[in-house]
Each structure stands twice: as C-alpha cells, then as structure tokens.
Amino acid sequence: MRPAAVVGTGQTHHAAKRLDVSMAGLCREAIDRAMADAGVDWPDIDAVVLGKAPDLFEGVMMPELFLADALGAVGKPLLRVHTAGSVGGSTGNVAASLVQSGVHDRVLAVAFEKQSESNAMWALSVPTPFTMPVHAGAGGYFAPHVRAYIRRAGAPEHVGAMVAAKDRRNGSLNPYAHLKQPDITVESVRASTMLWDPIRYDETCPSSDGACAVVISAEPTSSRAAWIRATAMRTEPTTFAGRDQVNPQAGRDAARALWQQAGITDPLSEVDAAEIYVPFSWFEPMWLENLGFTDVGQGWKLTEAGETEIGGRLPVNPSGGVLSSNPIGASGLLRFAEAAMQVMGTAGDHQVDGARVALGHAYGGGSQFFAMWVVGSERP
Amino acid sequence: MTRPLSAPLDVGFDYTRSTGPTLGRFLSDLRRRKVTGIRGSDGRVHVPPLEYDPVTAERLSEFVDVAATGVVRGWSWIPEPLEGQPLDRPFAWALIQLDGSDTSLLHAVDAGTPDQMATGTRVRVRWRDERVGAITDIECFELSDGPAADPVEADDVTMVTTPVNLHYTHSASPTEDPFLRGLMDGRLIAQRCPACSKVYFPPRPACPTDGVPTTEQIELSDRGTITTFCVVNVPFLGQRIPPPYVSAYVLLDGADIPFLHLLLGVAPEDVRMGMRVEAVWKPREEWGPTMRNIDHFKPSGEPDASFDSYSQHL
Amino acid sequence: MRDVAVVGFAQTPCVRETDGTTNGVEMLVPIFHEVLGSLGLTKSDIGFWCSGSSDYLAGRAFSFVSAVDAIGAFPPIMESHVEMDAAWALYEAWVKLLCGEIDTALVYGFGKSSAGHLRRVMAMQLDPYVVTPLWPDSIGLAGIQARVGIEAGFWDERAMASVAARSRAAALSNPLAQLSGNVSVDELLASDYVADPLRRHDCAPITDGAATIVLAAGDRARELCERPAWITGFEHRVDSPSFGARDLLTSPSTVAAGKAAGADGVEVAELHAPFSHQEILLRQALGLGDITVNPSGGVLAGNPMFAAGLARIGEAARRVHDGSASKVLGHATSGPLLQQNLVCVMEGRE
Ligand SMILES: [Zn+2]
C-alpha cells in the first residue's frame, strides 16, 4: 500500500438553509475551495467519490448522476458511497484507498447534505407498515443510551453541558460553523430546555445545509500535506441480543485496528487533536472510551478536567464539531478534513498549536457504522 | 404457507428546492413565458441551461434567449400516461431543439395520435395559465409552425417546490408474519435463533449475529423490565401524546432484546432503570397486525429488577 | 499491483415478485450460504464486505442497514456500501484488495423492484429541478433513444426483436432466468407497443433478486478456485446527465471504460442492457464484433435492479471458471440512457 495524503480541504459556510445555492452550487463551494487549497485543476483529478446520507433527504435517487457536470466527473470514474451517518468518513476512506492501491494518483472526495430540501425527521420516519411506533423523535433514539452511559460510568450530570459549551465556543472560532456561540456557558447549557431527558436543547446538534471536499494525492501538491497514516471501518447490526449500545464493539475494533496501523500505542499521548462525531454532547466521553483514549468509565473525567479544550491534553473538536454544524452526509468528511487541517496547520483560529497527529472519526446508524482515519504531518 | 402480510407504503413529500442563480433565471423566465439557455465552453447553447459545463466543469454564465418554438429531434409514444406526467391522455415524450438552441429539451407533445408525430416536426410551447416558475409552466408542446405566445412580466423566483409521491407495497418477512398475526389475537410471538438460542422479539428475517432465519416460535407474556429510557419533553412531527412522557426500552420476560415503547401511568421523574412493567392493551376491536395494539406499558408494582439482570441489554 | 480474481458467484432466481422484505435478507441468506459453502468458507474468512442497493427502490431510508442481518455481522465486520449497482461495490472491494490489507471480499447487491412502480421510481434519477417534475418514465426515455437509432439506421425494430429472441433462447440454459423460451422475431413484432417504438420484449422485465461474488487475491484465489477469473482490467466512467446535449447513439463512458480495461480479444461478454437496442449500442461501443453476448440471457431475461450489473460480471466469470472461455467481459450500467458504465475484463490462466 503506497502512501497518500490530503493535499487540500474545503467546506461551505454551513447554515440551516442555504437558499442562495442549488445542490450543485453547494457542492462546488466546497470543491472549489478544496481544489484552490490543493493548487490543482480539473485535469489533475483522476476520479471523484461522492458521499451522502439517504437519498430521501433531498428527494433525488443517486444525485451524483445529475451532479456529474458540477462534480467535474464527466469522463471519469465516479463512486457514490452511503454508509448512513458515517458516510462522510467512509467517503474519505474509499477515496484514500483509490490512491493507496495505486489505481489513481489524485482523487476528489465530496460529501454534502442539503437538509432544507425536505425534513430529515419526515424522511427517517416514513410510516412503514407493521413497524413499531417510535414515540421519541430525533434524539429519543440516543437519549436512553446516554442515560445508560451515565449510570454505568457514574458520570456527573454537568459533563454533557461542559462538552456542549466547549464545542459551541470552538465553533465561534470557525468561520464556516453553523452555530457560533462565543458567550455560551455550562450554566446556560444547563438552563436550556430539557428535550429528551437527559439531553438538553443546547446539547443537540443543529440541522444544516453544507458540503465538504478534500483532495487526496499520492504526492504533495504544495508544501503542506496531511499524510494518511491509517484508516479503519467496522460495522455491526443495529440491534442484537446482548449488544452493548453504549460502547459498541464495532467502534472498539475499528479503533484498535486504526491505532495499530498508525503505529500508535498510547493514543492519548500520541494524538494531538481529535475530530470526533459528537451529535449529542455525551457522545464525547462515550467515544473517548470507545476509541481507547481512556479506560472504560473514565472518559468523562478527561472532559471534566478540561483536557478536551483547545490547549488541553487532547483537544476534541476544535472546529466546533457536529454540535456546531451538522450537514449529515458531510459531517463525517468534515471531521476528517478538520483533522487534516490541524496537521497541515490551516485551521486558523481553531488551530491546535503544533498539532502533528490528528484523528478524524465518524459513526452512523444506531452507533453501528464506524469510519476513522489518522493523519500526520510526517510522510510515512 | 400463506404469503406474509403486506400493506401500502406511500412516500410523499413536497421538496423545497433553492434554485441558485442559473436555474433561478431559467425558471423565472419560464414564468414570463420566455425560454433562456446558456452558452457552454464549446459555444453550444444549452436548454435547459447547465450550471456547470460538461466538458470543462467551469461555472457557466452567458445566458442566451431562445425561442419557445422548435423542432422534434426524437420521440416515443406513451399510450397510457403515468401519475404526474404532463398530460393524462396519450402523448409523446420528445427531445425538442428550440430555435436558437444547440441541445434538446425533454418535454411532452400533445399530438393526439402517434401518426401525427415525426422527427423534424415543428412544435411550440403551450404555456400554463398559472405559472409559478417551474418546468411545468410549460404545460406541454403542441404541433404548430406558428409563433408561441408573447412574454409577460413576472417576478423572479428563487425556490421551486417539487412534489414527490411514490407508492410501494411493503411486505413483512416470513419470520415477522407469525408475530404480526399473533398480535391480531393479542399474543406476543417471539422467535428463537437455532444457532445462538437467543429469543428475538420482534422476530427478524435472520438472526443478526448468525445470519440464519429464526425458526422456533415462543409465546411471551406481556410483562417485562425497563432497561433504559428517556423523558420526551419536545414536540415533534407525528407525535401522538403531549409531552412530557417516557419512551422506554422494554425487555419482555423471556426475550433477549429490548424494544422501544411508551411508558405511562407513572410520573416521568419516578421512572427508574430496572422498573417492572406490564402492557396496557387497546380495546380488542382496535387490534391489527401491529405493536400499536399495546397502547402503552405501565408499572406492574413488582419490585425493581436488579441491575445485573438487564445490564447486558444496554 | 496484486492479482485479484473472481472465485465465487451465486444469485437468486430472477422472479417477478418475492414474498420477502425490501431489505433483501430473505434473498441474501441462501446465496451467502451457497457461495461460501461452495468455496468451503465461513463468514469469518471474509476480510471485507461491500454491497450495492437503493433506498428509492425499497421506498425508505437506510434500507441497506438491515441487510447486514443476513451476514450475521457480529463480531463486527469490515464493511461498506454504495448506493449504486453492486458492480461498483465490486470495484470498491477490488480496490480494497489491491491495498493489500485483506485477501478476500464478499460483494452483494439486492433489489425488490416489485415493491414500487419502477417506471416512476427511476424518474427520481433525473435532474430534480427541470426533468423529474415531468415524471419521465424509464421506458419512455429509452423509447426516444431507440427511435433516434432507428431513424439514423443504427438498428431497426426487427434487429431489436432479434436481440430479445436470442436472449430468451439463451436463457433456456439458465435455470434462474425469469423469461426464457423459443420465440420467433415475427411473433415478437406482432405485439403492441409499450412506448412506440418499444414493445414489451424490448424492455427488461421487472425482477426481484440478489447476487453475490467472492473476490480473492493471489495465492488465496488459487487455493479457493481451480480456474480463478483474474481481473485484468476494471474501469468505469460517467457521462454528462444532460442527455439532450449527448449523442444518444454512442456511450462515451462505455467506450472509454472498455478501452482502458482492455476489452480487445474477449471471447464472451455479458452486457447490462436494459433495453434491446442498448445491447446493439454497447456491443458497438465496446468493439465486440460478433462474439457471443449474454449467454445467460442477459437482463432482458431477468433484471434484479442493483444486482444485475454484478450478476453480469459473475456470469462472465463463470465462463472462465468452467473453462469454456479464457477472456471474458462483464459490463454494468447505471443512470438514465446508459449514463454511467463499468467494464470488468477477466482472464483464465493455465
Ligand atoms: Zn443467533
């Protein structure tokens, strides 16, 4: 397997409704930035990979087909990945494999979601005959698992609010973030409406329109590159008898394979920044444990000690994360791109000083699809 | 064996699409009874206008007015129109090259009978009376070598609404079928996996850890334990009862997997993990092949189950 | 690069309507059993799983998620999914094998077209702003292409009917085919138009079905299969969606993919041509001359959406496995009017 690197990243300004652009225009806003960042032009791109969550969100079956002109894919190979919420991460990994395998030299990975075209709640709850009525709404699926985590880990109730306040403050440092709340505090989060007890309003992700793009190349195109040191993907069924929904085996297995491939034995010491898919605040400590940054039951202590802030031992979601912007299909690729930006030193006001190794993480479905990568500033 | 139960599944939504500047110009002009194309990198005028060039992928910007009249370049005949199509009587789909354009637009031609249609035939737009800024502002094309109606004034549009209505038949799996038929009689039928012996309720088409169909049927009681839960405080689309209320995972006695259901008959602040519950059924005359037959669960009054008894189901 | 081969293939019968769900589990369980059993493998021997399917075919979001129940995906598996025909899932798996991390992959595709109204569902693939709102049906669109070809002298209704007659006759030797039989061209031409100039026999039937392929690399392939179908060229391309600006009588994406994959000299080809005239067009685009095309009957004899392209590759590989051919080609298409095309060239080695 030959080395591959992220040589350019781009993203849109994320917002609840990007009514100024079409779907093609939204994708191109991210693509044009990524290609400019990489200093490449269309003839330099060998293939395109598009990731997006369910087609019902935009009401287009396989939208990569009608977007082929806008994606610059005409006459080239075009793949469409869909692995639920983890799709943005899978898109990055599939694009990386196209270069690592030697099949292509330079690949454009794009992910987008234009949630304002419909209503995700509707799309996910089309009343399928015979199926169990779900009385819970969007966060209601995950809230019981958060409760189970709190009970199992004995975590104090304010930790979730700490995550939310940190990510939203970080988001205010990110010019592309949907939500920018520099003045948010743990107290104000705790004072926000309890939606799905134990999850409060300020602890949930927004619904965004947005896109992200990265250029992955076998050779650097400028002085900056984020070398892909490892990729991992794992899947398990949505539910099964005895399934651990708080600390799913698929996530643990993916992380173990990832660290091994990257040659990392002590992730907490060796990783300088982590962009982790945290759509509800409590998933930060849950994934810290699942990823092996801490022992089981200890993740919340890292958060509580402030170690996941920018400047802490392991800055988590310096970009503001999913809690600040959530264009679903693009959210995973945003994590991957933000990790690359950290090691390329292009993260601007949310740059973690001296970051040389970073994690990009995505998950989807009922915490069952996992995609991750580790990028580093050093050529392997 | 009888076929598994099936029922209609309708997928319908009015998508709201922001057009962006290029398509916005085209659709706004349709509202004005005007057709606008765009010039591509190779000099060709594209109708409908393309946002990005198929050859260079560059954003296109040179709009070109074209006529609302043109020539049929290819066609097929639809003897039985389908839902949503422009005409409800037999018509032709045609690729129509408008005068001043180098590419062809797809639309319907109201030709009456197929023998009226021919490649090379002249057609013109039949404009809809009520135009909203959509491709359907062109009601269809009609056979004519005369001019089309004159343009009129209209405001720009930046959004277009696209209704999507699709109709499916959803089938239950053969393993789900006895479960659904059982519910019609107020019985809770689970299935045991022949490989791992785990009891699935509701049954799945295959055991998710062994990939084999479950076979042995087991009837369960309607009592169980709350493994975990959340308190729903937020209103949402399609909600049945006003919040706050509790959505809980119920592990039926004898089952190896919990499912989400509604918990009532107790104040949300008094609900606990491990609480014992029982089903409250709807009146028998309302029963169908659905878990909705159980209106909700309520506390049974038994002592709480120990954490160890359900900790493997979280 | 590593050598990778198709070593196993299984598919369900092609049928007009199955009893099962749209998540495909009932169709997948038996063919996983068949393909793994024939190779002496179990699920834990598979390094990577990849599938192709469509939510719009099923009528609900995340329809592919439940399909992993058919695998028994615990302990967790390395897995991915494309919202495309599973031929492209095979491509993703091939790339994964080339990376060297794993030695085996299982690819599957499934579709229950009977659940919806396929002619309308496929309109969802068109431009959502200026084409889909007219609900152009897939057969009506293909009819335009067929007429353009007839008027340009590329084919005629008799040549199209000959393709259909040959497909059905070939399918007599395929026990999994949906349509087979000896029918005369004159008989076919006596039937009514569905969308003039297309008759029923010119259009692939509506089919429920699934297919699966096992790939293996290097020595692992030689261990598993007496005559592996080594992949010597695997390429795909896409054309502009703007079919009003395209020359409908050729398929640039097929031409380019065929050239890059090295289609010259293949002895047998399985072409994914959902309409009779498209087989003529594709044969031309790939420069196949008069070699045997679609010995399985092709998709005119059974068209399980999102599995049919993968099945073409499997059917072609089968000719290498059984020793009846040494160089074969499998083709898959996607999108309206052959917009996206994939070519997989495979060879047997002595
Ligand atoms: Zn089992």
mmCIF file of N, CA, C and O and ligand atoms in Angstrom, chain B residues 193 195-198 200 207 209-210 212, ligand 1:
data_model
loop_
_atom_site.group_PDB
_atom_site.id
_atom_site.type_symbol
_atom_site.label_atom_id
_atom_site.label_comp_id
_atom_site.label_asym_id
_atom_site.label_seq_id
_atom_site.Cartn_x
_atom_site.Cartn_y
_atom_site.Cartn_z
ATOM 1 N N CYS B 193 -33.404 -18.183 17.881
ATOM 2 C CA CYS B 193 -32.394 -18.492 16.852
ATOM 3 C C CYS B 193 -31.901 -19.925 17.050
ATOM 4 O O CYS B 193 -31.535 -20.306 18.160
ATOM 5 N N ALA B 195 -29.180 -21.130 16.119
ATOM 6 C CA ALA B 195 -27.727 -21.180 16.334
ATOM 7 C C ALA B 195 -27.345 -20.712 17.733
ATOM 8 O O ALA B 195 -26.616 -21.392 18.451
ATOM 9 N N CYS B 196 -27.830 -19.528 18.149
ATOM 10 C CA CYS B 196 -27.378 -18.975 19.430
ATOM 11 C C CYS B 196 -28.442 -19.066 20.521
ATOM 12 O O CYS B 196 -28.189 -18.682 21.664
ATOM 13 N N SER B 197 -29.647 -19.528 20.157
ATOM 14 C CA SER B 197 -30.750 -19.717 21.107
ATOM 15 C C SER B 197 -31.300 -18.419 21.685
ATOM 16 O O SER B 197 -32.099 -18.444 22.611
ATOM 17 N N LYS B 198 -30.859 -17.277 21.168
ATOM 18 C CA LYS B 198 -31.394 -16.013 21.670
ATOM 19 C C LYS B 198 -32.830 -15.836 21.164
ATOM 20 O O LYS B 198 -33.166 -16.225 20.043
ATOM 21 N N TYR B 200 -35.739 -13.472 19.950
ATOM 22 C CA TYR B 200 -35.937 -12.163 19.335
ATOM 23 C C TYR B 200 -37.404 -11.764 19.343
ATOM 24 O O TYR B 200 -38.269 -12.497 18.880
ATOM 25 N N CYS B 207 -31.299 -14.028 12.236
ATOM 26 C CA CYS B 207 -30.618 -13.664 13.473
ATOM 27 C C CYS B 207 -29.450 -12.746 13.110
ATOM 28 O O CYS B 207 -28.597 -13.128 12.304
ATOM 29 N N THR B 209 -26.737 -11.937 14.453
ATOM 30 C CA THR B 209 -25.355 -12.347 14.723
ATOM 31 C C THR B 209 -24.991 -13.655 14.035
ATOM 32 O O THR B 209 -23.822 -13.980 13.912
ATOM 33 N N ASP B 210 -26.001 -14.409 13.582
ATOM 34 C CA ASP B 210 -25.698 -15.690 12.948
ATOM 35 C C ASP B 210 -26.079 -15.745 11.479
ATOM 36 O O ASP B 210 -25.648 -16.658 10.761
ATOM 37 N N VAL B 212 -28.877 -16.538 10.123
ATOM 38 C CA VAL B 212 -29.773 -17.645 9.757
ATOM 39 C C VAL B 212 -31.196 -17.260 10.173
ATOM 40 O O VAL B 212 -31.388 -16.561 11.164
HETATM 41 ZN ZN ZN D 1 -28.371 -16.406 16.545
#
